[in-house]
Each structure stands twice: as C-alpha cells, then as structure tokens.
Short mmCIF file of C-alpha atoms in Angstrom, two decimals:
data_model
loop_
_atom_site.label_atom_id
_atom_site.label_comp_id
_atom_site.label_asym_id
_atom_site.label_seq_id
_atom_site.Cartn_x
_atom_site.Cartn_y
_atom_site.Cartn_z
CA MET A 1 0.00 0.00 0.00
CA GLN A 2 1.02 3.61 -0.53
CA GLN A 3 0.72 4.41 3.17
CA ASP A 4 3.15 1.59 4.07
CA GLU A 5 5.69 2.88 1.55
CA ILE A 6 5.57 6.38 3.03
CA THR A 7 5.99 4.97 6.54
CA TRP A 8 8.96 2.83 5.49
CA SER A 9 10.66 5.73 3.69
CA ILE A 10 10.46 7.82 6.87
CA ILE A 11 11.66 4.98 9.13
CA ASN A 12 14.45 3.87 6.81
CA LYS A 13 15.91 7.28 5.92
CA HIS A 14 15.21 9.43 8.96
CA PHE A 15 14.64 8.01 12.45
CA CYS A 16 13.10 5.00 14.21
CA SER A 17 13.23 4.45 17.97
CA PHE A 18 13.37 0.66 17.50
CA LYS A 19 16.30 0.66 15.07
CA VAL A 20 19.76 -0.47 16.21
CA LYS A 21 22.55 0.24 13.73
CA THR A 22 25.72 -1.85 13.53
CA GLN A 23 28.57 -2.05 11.03
CA THR A 24 27.15 -5.12 9.26
CA GLN A 25 23.39 -5.17 9.91
CA ASN A 26 20.53 -3.07 11.28
CA PHE A 27 18.39 -4.70 13.97
CA CYS A 28 14.90 -3.98 15.27
CA ARG A 29 13.95 -4.04 18.98
CA ASN A 30 10.19 -4.05 18.43
CA GLU A 31 8.56 -6.93 20.34
CA TYR A 32 6.30 -7.77 17.38
CA ASN A 33 9.15 -8.06 14.87
CA LEU A 34 9.12 -11.43 13.13
CA THR A 35 12.85 -11.84 12.39
CA GLY A 36 14.61 -9.19 14.48
CA PHE A 37 16.08 -7.43 11.44
CA CYS A 38 15.22 -3.95 10.27
CA SER A 39 13.94 -4.54 6.71
CA ARG A 40 10.91 -3.76 4.57
CA HIS A 41 9.33 -7.21 4.93
CA SER A 42 9.97 -7.68 8.66
CA CYS A 43 9.01 -4.19 9.89
CA PRO A 44 5.76 -4.40 11.93
CA ILE A 45 5.12 -0.65 11.64
CA ALA A 46 5.53 -0.30 7.86
CA ASN A 47 3.28 -3.31 7.06
CA SER A 48 -0.47 -2.96 7.51
CA GLN A 49 -0.88 -6.76 7.13
CA TYR A 50 1.53 -8.51 9.46
CA ALA A 51 1.76 -11.67 11.56
CA THR A 52 4.15 -12.94 14.22
CA VAL A 53 4.50 -15.66 16.87
CA ARG A 54 5.16 -14.81 20.54
CA GLU A 55 5.49 -16.70 23.81
CA GLU A 56 3.90 -15.54 27.07
CA LYS A 57 4.38 -17.53 30.31
CA GLY A 58 5.10 -20.78 28.45
CA ILE A 59 2.13 -20.43 26.05
CA ILE A 60 2.64 -19.65 22.33
CA TYR A 61 0.31 -17.21 20.56
CA LEU A 62 -0.13 -16.17 16.95
CA TYR A 63 -0.55 -12.41 16.52
CA MET A 64 -2.12 -11.04 13.32
CA LYS A 65 -2.61 -7.45 12.15
CA THR A 66 -4.81 -6.32 9.23
CA ALA A 67 -5.47 -2.97 7.58
CA GLU A 68 -9.12 -2.97 8.66
CA ARG A 69 -8.14 -2.62 12.35
CA ASN A 70 -5.65 0.24 11.96
CA ALA A 71 -8.25 2.74 13.17
CA PHE A 72 -8.70 0.82 16.45
CA PRO A 73 -5.42 0.72 18.44
CA SER A 74 -6.92 -1.45 21.22
CA LYS A 75 -7.96 -4.05 18.64
CA HIS A 76 -4.92 -3.67 16.45
CA TRP A 77 -3.60 -7.24 16.98
CA GLU A 78 -5.66 -10.42 16.86
CA LYS A 79 -4.42 -13.03 19.30
CA VAL A 80 -4.79 -16.78 18.63
CA LYS A 81 -3.63 -19.39 21.17
CA LEU A 82 -1.71 -22.24 19.54
CA SER A 83 -2.03 -25.85 20.62
CA ARG A 84 0.68 -27.64 22.62
CA ASN A 85 0.73 -30.33 19.97
CA PHE A 86 3.27 -29.40 17.33
CA ASP A 87 1.31 -30.69 14.31
CA LYS A 88 -1.91 -29.04 15.43
CA ALA A 89 -0.13 -25.73 16.04
CA VAL A 90 1.44 -25.81 12.52
CA TYR A 91 -1.98 -26.55 11.05
CA GLN A 92 -3.46 -23.57 12.95
CA ILE A 93 -0.78 -21.29 11.49
CA LYS A 94 -1.53 -22.54 7.99
CA GLU A 95 -5.26 -22.15 8.46
CA ASN A 96 -5.08 -18.60 9.88
CA LEU A 97 -2.50 -17.45 7.29
CA LEU A 98 -4.09 -19.24 4.33
CA TYR A 99 -4.12 -16.32 1.84
CA TRP A 100 -1.16 -14.42 3.30
CA ASP A 101 2.27 -13.89 1.82
CA ARG A 102 4.35 -17.08 1.61
CA TRP A 103 7.34 -15.35 3.27
CA VAL A 104 5.24 -14.43 6.35
CA GLN A 105 3.92 -18.02 6.63
CA ASN A 106 7.40 -19.56 6.51
CA LYS A 107 8.87 -17.08 8.99
CA CYS A 108 6.01 -17.68 11.44
CA LYS A 109 6.61 -21.44 11.23
CA GLN A 110 10.35 -21.00 11.79
CA ARG A 111 9.73 -18.74 14.77
CA PHE A 112 7.27 -21.24 16.22
CA VAL A 113 9.85 -24.05 15.90
CA LYS A 114 12.53 -21.99 17.66
CA ILE A 115 10.18 -21.04 20.50
CA THR A 116 9.10 -24.67 21.05
CA GLN A 117 12.75 -25.77 21.13
CA TYR A 118 13.81 -23.25 23.77
CA LEU A 119 10.70 -24.04 25.84
CA ILE A 120 11.68 -27.72 25.83
CA ARG A 121 15.23 -26.80 26.92
CA MET A 122 13.84 -24.59 29.68
CA ARG A 123 11.70 -27.42 31.03
CA LYS A 124 14.66 -29.83 30.99
CA LEU A 125 16.92 -27.36 32.77
CA LYS A 126 14.26 -26.70 35.38
CA LEU A 127 13.83 -30.40 36.07
CA ARG A 128 17.58 -30.96 36.24
CA ARG A 129 19.36 -30.27 39.52
CA GLN A 130 21.37 -27.09 39.31
CA LYS A 131 23.60 -25.12 41.61
CA MET A 132 22.13 -21.90 42.86
CA LEU A 133 24.49 -18.95 42.56
CA VAL A 134 24.06 -16.52 45.44
CA PRO A 135 25.71 -13.11 45.09
CA LEU A 136 27.83 -11.96 48.01
CA ALA A 137 27.17 -8.39 49.07
CA THR A 138 30.61 -7.54 50.44
CA LYS A 139 29.75 -3.93 51.19
CA VAL A 140 26.67 -4.89 53.19
CA GLU A 141 28.59 -7.56 55.12
CA ARG A 142 31.39 -5.10 55.90
CA ARG A 143 28.88 -2.52 57.11
CA GLU A 144 27.09 -5.04 59.31
CA ARG A 145 30.40 -6.22 60.76
CA ARG A 146 31.36 -2.68 61.71
CA ARG A 147 27.98 -2.11 63.32
CA GLU A 148 28.34 -5.30 65.36
CA GLU A 149 31.81 -4.26 66.55
CA LYS A 150 30.55 -0.83 67.58
CA ALA A 151 27.57 -2.37 69.36
CA LEU A 152 29.87 -4.75 71.27
CA VAL A 153 32.10 -1.88 72.37
CA ALA A 154 29.08 0.13 73.50
CA ALA A 155 27.68 -2.87 75.37
CA ARG A 156 30.98 -3.41 77.18
CA ILE A 157 31.09 0.25 78.24
CA ASP A 158 27.47 0.11 79.44
CA ASN A 159 28.12 -3.07 81.41
CA ALA A 160 31.23 -1.58 83.02
CA ILE A 161 29.33 1.58 84.02
CA GLN A 162 26.45 -0.49 85.37
CA LYS A 163 28.77 -2.67 87.46
CA GLU A 164 30.55 0.36 88.86
CA LEU A 165 27.25 2.02 89.81
CA MET A 166 25.97 -1.17 91.43
CA GLU A 167 29.17 -1.48 93.47
CA ARG A 168 28.81 2.12 94.62
CA LEU A 169 25.17 1.49 95.54
CA LYS A 170 26.22 -1.53 97.59
CA MET A 171 28.93 0.49 99.30
CA GLY A 172 26.34 3.13 100.27
CA MET A 173 27.71 6.07 98.31
CA TYR A 174 24.25 7.07 97.03
CA GLU A 175 22.22 6.87 100.23
CA ASP A 176 20.20 10.03 99.60
CA ILE A 177 19.42 9.27 95.92
CA TYR A 178 16.09 7.57 95.31
CA ASN A 179 15.19 8.62 91.77
CA PHE A 180 17.19 5.99 89.86
CA PRO A 181 15.13 4.09 87.22
CA GLN A 182 13.17 1.12 88.48
CA THR A 183 13.86 -0.94 85.34
CA ALA A 184 17.63 -0.81 85.93
CA PHE A 185 17.10 -1.81 89.55
CA ASP A 186 14.88 -4.73 88.56
CA ARG A 187 17.37 -5.83 85.93
CA ALA A 188 20.19 -5.77 88.48
CA LEU A 189 18.11 -7.82 90.93
CA ASP A 190 17.32 -10.35 88.22
CA GLU A 191 20.99 -10.65 87.36
CA GLU A 192 21.90 -11.22 91.00
CA GLU A 193 19.22 -13.90 91.29
CA VAL A 194 20.54 -15.59 88.17
CA GLU A 195 24.06 -15.49 89.56
CA GLU A 196 22.91 -16.98 92.85
CA GLU A 197 21.08 -19.75 91.04
CA MET A 198 24.16 -20.48 88.97
CA GLU A 199 26.29 -20.64 92.12
CA GLU A 200 23.82 -23.02 93.75
CA MET A 201 23.86 -25.21 90.67
CA ASP A 202 27.66 -25.23 90.71
CA GLU A 203 27.72 -26.16 94.40
CA GLU A 204 25.28 -29.00 93.81
CA GLU A 205 27.40 -30.28 90.95
CA ARG A 206 30.51 -30.12 93.12
CA GLU A 207 28.76 -32.03 95.91
CA MET A 208 27.65 -34.67 93.47
CA GLU A 209 31.19 -34.99 92.15
CA GLU A 210 32.60 -35.27 95.69
CA GLU A 211 30.05 -37.96 96.56
CA ASP A 212 31.02 -39.90 93.45
CA GLU A 213 34.70 -39.62 94.41
CA TYR A 214 33.97 -40.84 97.93
CA ARG A 215 32.04 -43.78 96.57
CA GLU A 216 34.90 -44.69 94.26
CA LEU A 217 37.39 -44.46 97.14
CA ASP A 218 35.19 -46.71 99.30
CA LYS A 219 35.01 -49.23 96.52
CA VAL A 220 38.79 -49.15 96.14
CA LYS A 221 39.22 -49.61 99.92
CA HIS A 222 36.83 -52.57 99.99
CA VAL A 223 38.64 -54.14 97.09
CA SER A 224 42.07 -53.60 98.69
CA GLU A 225 40.86 -55.06 102.02
CA SER A 226 39.43 -58.11 100.32
CA MET A 227 42.68 -58.61 98.40
CA ARG A 228 44.69 -58.25 101.64
CA ARG A 229 42.52 -60.82 103.37
CA GLU A 230 42.98 -63.26 100.52
CA LEU A 231 46.74 -62.79 100.64
CA GLU A 232 46.82 -63.34 104.41
CA MET A 233 44.78 -66.49 104.06
CA ALA A 234 47.22 -67.76 101.44
CA ASP A 235 50.24 -67.00 103.72
CA GLU A 236 48.67 -68.82 106.68
CA PHE A 237 48.05 -71.84 104.52
CA VAL A 238 51.70 -71.98 103.41
CA GLU A 239 53.31 -71.42 106.83
CA GLY A 240 51.17 -73.94 108.69
CA GLU A 241 53.09 -76.76 110.59
CA THR A 242 52.02 -80.22 111.76
CA ASP A 243 52.17 -81.72 115.27
CA ASP A 244 54.82 -84.30 114.26
CA ASP A 245 57.27 -81.58 113.37
CA ASP A 246 56.75 -79.95 116.76
CA ASP A 247 57.50 -83.27 118.53
CA THR A 248 60.67 -83.87 116.56
CA ASP A 249 61.88 -80.33 117.29
CA VAL A 250 61.29 -80.84 121.01
CA ASP A 251 62.97 -84.29 121.10
CA SER A 252 66.03 -83.31 119.11
CA GLN A 253 68.63 -81.50 121.23
CA SER A 254 71.41 -81.11 118.76
CA GLY A 255 74.05 -78.52 119.54
CA GLU A 256 73.69 -78.75 123.33
CA VAL A 257 76.68 -79.61 125.56
CA GLU A 258 76.26 -82.85 127.55
CA ARG A 259 78.17 -83.59 130.68
CA THR A 260 79.33 -87.15 131.43
CA GLU A 261 80.41 -88.51 134.76
CA VAL A 262 83.66 -90.50 134.89
CA ASP A 263 84.15 -93.25 137.46
CA SER A 264 87.04 -93.21 139.93
CA ASP A 265 88.44 -96.39 138.48
CA PHE A 266 89.22 -94.64 135.28
CA GLU A 267 91.88 -92.57 136.97
CA SER A 268 95.44 -94.04 136.62
CA ASP A 269 98.97 -93.19 137.26
CA ASP A 270 99.38 -91.95 133.80
CA GLY A 271 96.64 -89.58 134.44
CA SER A 272 98.26 -88.35 137.60
CA GLU A 273 101.48 -87.83 135.80
CA MET A 274 99.74 -85.92 133.19
CA GLU A 275 98.09 -83.85 135.81
CA SER A 276 101.43 -83.23 137.46
#
C-alpha cells in the first residue's frame, strides 16, 4: 500500500526508535518483529498486514494485524492461542494465514519451531538439579560487621558503668538518691538472682562430684581389704606346721653340751702324771 511505503521511507531514511545500527546489519527491537532485522518485509510498523509468533508464560500465541483494524489501536492485533501439539499448532498457522504472503507463513513457522525448542530446553533445565548462585554483598557484610563491633564496644562500656554504679550502691555512696530508674534496679536484681542460682547449681554439681569420688574411694578400699585378706589367708596356709614336726623339734637337742660322769676307776697313774 502507498501508506506503508511512506511509513517505510520515513523509518528507513530518517529516524526509528526501535532501530539499532551496527557495522554489518541493522536490527529492530520491536517486540512484534518477526525476524529481528530492520527490513521492509519484517518491519511491523511499515506493514499494515503482518503476523508474528510470541510466547507468554510458556504459552505460544499467533498475533495477526490487518489494515481494517488500523483505526482501532486497542484491537490492532488479533491473538490466537496455539495448541501444545506441534502438528496441530502448525496446522493452525496454515489455516489462519491461508491467503497471506508465503514469506510471512514460513517465517512464522520458523519462529514457532525456535520457541518450542527453547521451551523444551527450559523445562529440561528446570527439572535438572542445578547449583544456585548466590551473590555476596561484600559492602553490606562489611557494614554489618562494623555495626556489630561498635555495638559490642558500647555494650561493654554500658556493662562496666552499670557494674561500677551497682558497686557504689552496695557500698552506700548514694544513700540520699532515690530517683534511679526502676527498670535498671529490677534488671540488676534479676541478674543477681541468676548469679545466685548459677552458684547453687555449681555447688550441687561439686557435691555430686565429691560424693562420686567418695564412693569410688570406698570401693577401692573394699577391694584392697578383700585382696589383703585373701593374701593373708594364702600365707597362713603356706606357713602352717604339723604336730609331728613340733615333737621332733622338742625331742632333738642337737648342739647342746652334755656332761658325762667318769668313774674313779678310770683314773690311773698316767693320768696323775699328766696332771702333774
């Protein structure tokens, strides 16, 4: 049509917001472009009769534009949902574009094939287990770390001041002051109660440990006494003596000096001489 030629001459020679120029080829960023190239056949603005295939949320649609609906922008594009079955979808494209240009029919079929292929790949990748890449916000982590350090320092200072004030209160330095906050006083009392409970628990645990030690020592003593008794019984059994041995020891008097009496007849002259 003459109107389409005028539109294309303006877009091609002057300016188009969808055109992207490169050294080798000019591309089109219009979402209804059939091929993605900036040319007379594939321009959706310079063609009053135009068709394309688009995918929305996993569903493929056929969009058609005719010259009769140019006066109604809200009804400019007719939208036809294509079947999930490949053969049925191709038949729908043929049926809806029966008397259209052969180039538009072929390009719509090619675009439909490409869209179905990348939808299949998307489904496979989604079903396959993949590693999730989580970006690390180093600046945020550094900022949070600094805040935590500052909060710790402030908490230490507050605790030191609170301890010092509590010690002074216990010492009686603030006898005439009665307007200190009740919440701080209650908190201090709660902390003292918790400390007392912890001390009691520690004392109970120590007592239990001491009782266990005493029990173990008693067991060791009993065992040692029983072993000592067994050893003593064994020694008594080895050193035991019979009555016969006692009798023989009493009867035998070896090593003792015995005196014998000599008769007077035994004396002789020789003996007197010897005595002299």
